[in-house]
JSON list of C-alpha atoms in Angstrom, two decimals:
[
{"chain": "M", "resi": 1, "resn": "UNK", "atom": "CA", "xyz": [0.00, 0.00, 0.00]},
{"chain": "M", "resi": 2, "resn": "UNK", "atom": "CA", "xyz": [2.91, 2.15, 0.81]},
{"chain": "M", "resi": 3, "resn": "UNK", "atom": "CA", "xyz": [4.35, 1.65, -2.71]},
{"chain": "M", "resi": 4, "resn": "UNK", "atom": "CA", "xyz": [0.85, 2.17, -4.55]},
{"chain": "M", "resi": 5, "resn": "UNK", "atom": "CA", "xyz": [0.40, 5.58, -2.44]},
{"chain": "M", "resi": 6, "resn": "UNK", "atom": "CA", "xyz": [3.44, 6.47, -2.82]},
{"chain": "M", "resi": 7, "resn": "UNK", "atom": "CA", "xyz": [3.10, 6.27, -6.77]},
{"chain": "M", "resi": 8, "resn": "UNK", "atom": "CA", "xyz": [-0.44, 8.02, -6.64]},
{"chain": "M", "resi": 9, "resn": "UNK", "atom": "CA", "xyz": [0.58, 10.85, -4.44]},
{"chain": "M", "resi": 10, "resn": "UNK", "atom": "CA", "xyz": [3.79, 11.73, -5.37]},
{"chain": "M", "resi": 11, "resn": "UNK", "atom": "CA", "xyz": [6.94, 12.11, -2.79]},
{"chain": "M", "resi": 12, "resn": "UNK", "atom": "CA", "xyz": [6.06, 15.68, -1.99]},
{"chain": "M", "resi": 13, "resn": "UNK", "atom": "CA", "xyz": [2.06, 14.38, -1.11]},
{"chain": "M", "resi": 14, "resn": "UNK", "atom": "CA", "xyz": [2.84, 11.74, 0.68]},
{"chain": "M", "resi": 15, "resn": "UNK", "atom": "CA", "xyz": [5.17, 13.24, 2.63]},
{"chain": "M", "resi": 16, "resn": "UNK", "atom": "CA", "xyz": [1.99, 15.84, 3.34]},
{"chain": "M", "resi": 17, "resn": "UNK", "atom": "CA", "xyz": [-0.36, 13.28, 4.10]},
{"chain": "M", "resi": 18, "resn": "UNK", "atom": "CA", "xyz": [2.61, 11.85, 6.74]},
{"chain": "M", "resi": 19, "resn": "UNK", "atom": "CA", "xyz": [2.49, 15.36, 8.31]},
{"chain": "M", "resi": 20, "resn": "UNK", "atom": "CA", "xyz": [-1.16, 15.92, 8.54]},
{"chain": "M", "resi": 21, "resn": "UNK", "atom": "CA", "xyz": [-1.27, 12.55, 10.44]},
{"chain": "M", "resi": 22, "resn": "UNK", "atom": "CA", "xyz": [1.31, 13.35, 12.68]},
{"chain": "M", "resi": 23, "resn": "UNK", "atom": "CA", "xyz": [-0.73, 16.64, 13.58]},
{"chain": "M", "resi": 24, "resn": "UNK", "atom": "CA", "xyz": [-3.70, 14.91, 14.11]},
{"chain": "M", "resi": 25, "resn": "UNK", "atom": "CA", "xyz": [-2.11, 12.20, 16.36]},
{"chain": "M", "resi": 26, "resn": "UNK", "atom": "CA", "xyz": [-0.40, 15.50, 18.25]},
{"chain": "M", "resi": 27, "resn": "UNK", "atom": "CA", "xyz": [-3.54, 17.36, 18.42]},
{"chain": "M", "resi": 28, "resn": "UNK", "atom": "CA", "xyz": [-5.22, 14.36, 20.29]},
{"chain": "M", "resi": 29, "resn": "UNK", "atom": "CA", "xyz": [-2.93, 13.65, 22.81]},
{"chain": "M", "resi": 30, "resn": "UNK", "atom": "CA", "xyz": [-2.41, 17.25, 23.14]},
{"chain": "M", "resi": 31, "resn": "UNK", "atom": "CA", "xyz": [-6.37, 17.64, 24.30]},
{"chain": "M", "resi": 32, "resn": "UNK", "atom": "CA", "xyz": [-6.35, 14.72, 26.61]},
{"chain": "M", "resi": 33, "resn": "UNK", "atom": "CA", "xyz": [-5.47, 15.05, 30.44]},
{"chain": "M", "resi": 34, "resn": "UNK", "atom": "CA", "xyz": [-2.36, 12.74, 31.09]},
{"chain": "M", "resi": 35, "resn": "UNK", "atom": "CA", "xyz": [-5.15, 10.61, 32.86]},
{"chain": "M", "resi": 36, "resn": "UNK", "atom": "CA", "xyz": [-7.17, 10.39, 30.05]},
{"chain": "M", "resi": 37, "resn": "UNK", "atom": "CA", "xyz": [-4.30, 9.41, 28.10]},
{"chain": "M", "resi": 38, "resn": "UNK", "atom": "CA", "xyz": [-3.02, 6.89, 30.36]},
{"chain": "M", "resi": 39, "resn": "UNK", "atom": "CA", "xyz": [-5.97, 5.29, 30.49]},
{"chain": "M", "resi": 40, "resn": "UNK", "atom": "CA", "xyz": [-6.18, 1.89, 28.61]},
{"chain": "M", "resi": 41, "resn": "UNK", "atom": "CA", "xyz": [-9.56, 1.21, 26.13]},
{"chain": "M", "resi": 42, "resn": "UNK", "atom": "CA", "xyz": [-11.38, -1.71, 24.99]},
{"chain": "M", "resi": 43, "resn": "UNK", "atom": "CA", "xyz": [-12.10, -0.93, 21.28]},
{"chain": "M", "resi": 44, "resn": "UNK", "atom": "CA", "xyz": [-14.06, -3.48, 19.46]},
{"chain": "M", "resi": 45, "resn": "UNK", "atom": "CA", "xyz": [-13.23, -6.44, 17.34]},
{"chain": "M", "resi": 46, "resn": "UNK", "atom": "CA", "xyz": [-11.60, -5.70, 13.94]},
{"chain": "M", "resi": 47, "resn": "UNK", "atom": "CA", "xyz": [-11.09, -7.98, 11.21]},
{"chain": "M", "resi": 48, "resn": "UNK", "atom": "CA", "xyz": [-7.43, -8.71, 11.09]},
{"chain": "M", "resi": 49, "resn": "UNK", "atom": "CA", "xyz": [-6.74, -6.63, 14.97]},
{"chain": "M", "resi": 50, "resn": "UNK", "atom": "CA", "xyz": [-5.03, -9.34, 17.19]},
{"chain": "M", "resi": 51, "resn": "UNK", "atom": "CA", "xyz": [-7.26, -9.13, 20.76]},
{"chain": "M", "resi": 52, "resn": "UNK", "atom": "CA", "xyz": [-3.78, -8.13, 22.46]},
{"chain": "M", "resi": 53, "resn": "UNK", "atom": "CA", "xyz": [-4.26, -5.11, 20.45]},
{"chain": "M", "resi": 54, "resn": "UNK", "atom": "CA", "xyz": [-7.97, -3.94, 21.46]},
{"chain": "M", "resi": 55, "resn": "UNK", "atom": "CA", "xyz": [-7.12, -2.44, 25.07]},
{"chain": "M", "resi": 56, "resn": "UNK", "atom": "CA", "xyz": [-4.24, 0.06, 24.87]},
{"chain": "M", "resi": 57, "resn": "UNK", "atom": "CA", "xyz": [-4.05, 3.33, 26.08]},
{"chain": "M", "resi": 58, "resn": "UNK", "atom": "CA", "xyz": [-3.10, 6.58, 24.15]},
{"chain": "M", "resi": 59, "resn": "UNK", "atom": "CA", "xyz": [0.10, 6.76, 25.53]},
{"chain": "M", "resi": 60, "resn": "UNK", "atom": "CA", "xyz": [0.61, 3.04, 25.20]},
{"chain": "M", "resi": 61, "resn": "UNK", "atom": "CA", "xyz": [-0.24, 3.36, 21.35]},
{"chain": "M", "resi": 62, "resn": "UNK", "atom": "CA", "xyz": [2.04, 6.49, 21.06]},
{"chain": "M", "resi": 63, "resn": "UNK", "atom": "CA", "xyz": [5.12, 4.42, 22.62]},
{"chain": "M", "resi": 64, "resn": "UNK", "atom": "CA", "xyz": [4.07, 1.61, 20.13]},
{"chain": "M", "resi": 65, "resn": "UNK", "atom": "CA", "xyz": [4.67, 3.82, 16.77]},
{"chain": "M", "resi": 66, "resn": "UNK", "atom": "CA", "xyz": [8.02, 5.38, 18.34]},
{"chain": "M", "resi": 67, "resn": "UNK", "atom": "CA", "xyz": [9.20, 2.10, 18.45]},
{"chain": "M", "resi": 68, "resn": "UNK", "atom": "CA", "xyz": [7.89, 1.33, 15.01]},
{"chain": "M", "resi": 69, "resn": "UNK", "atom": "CA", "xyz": [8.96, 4.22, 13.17]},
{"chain": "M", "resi": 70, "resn": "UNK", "atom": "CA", "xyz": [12.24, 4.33, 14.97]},
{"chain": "M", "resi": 71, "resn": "UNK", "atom": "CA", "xyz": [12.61, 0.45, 13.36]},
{"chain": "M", "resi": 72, "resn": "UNK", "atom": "CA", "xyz": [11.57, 1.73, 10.05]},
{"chain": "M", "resi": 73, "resn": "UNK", "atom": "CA", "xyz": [13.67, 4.31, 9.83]},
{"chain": "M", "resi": 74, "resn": "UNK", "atom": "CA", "xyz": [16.73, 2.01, 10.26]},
{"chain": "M", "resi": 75, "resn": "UNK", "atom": "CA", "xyz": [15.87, -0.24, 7.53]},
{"chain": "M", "resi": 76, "resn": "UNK", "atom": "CA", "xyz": [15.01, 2.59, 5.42]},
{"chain": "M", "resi": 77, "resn": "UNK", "atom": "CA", "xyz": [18.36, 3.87, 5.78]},
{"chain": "M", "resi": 78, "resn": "UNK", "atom": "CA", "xyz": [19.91, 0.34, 5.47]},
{"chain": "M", "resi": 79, "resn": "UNK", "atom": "CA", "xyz": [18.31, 0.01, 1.77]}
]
């Protein structure tokens, strides 16, 4: 999917869509108290979303794509 947006946006709109996601993702975690964020939620089922996935919190899923993009990133610059 990466490849096919990537093709149909262009590098310069992708890398706009990347940074109106990032604002959004700021933007909420920016509105929530630091209890609201902490605390962990049961979303419901999703095809294809492991149950281990379903009751995170906000800062929980924040950590989780630090640790993913910071993985990324390496292989990115390993190519």
């Amino acid at each position: 999917m990466l490849r096919i947006g990537c093709r149909v946006n262009g590098r310069a709109g992708s890398d706009r869509k990347f940074n109106r996601e990032r604002t959004r993702i700021r933007e909420l975690y920016e509105s929530l108290s630091a209890g609201a964020a902490a605390e962990r939620v049961l979303i419901p089922r999703l095809r294809g979303l492991e149950d281990s996935s379903r009751y995170w919190s906000v800062w929980m899923m924040l950590d989780h794509l630090r640790i993913v993009n910071s993985q990324v990133a390496m292989v990115i610059a390993s190519l």
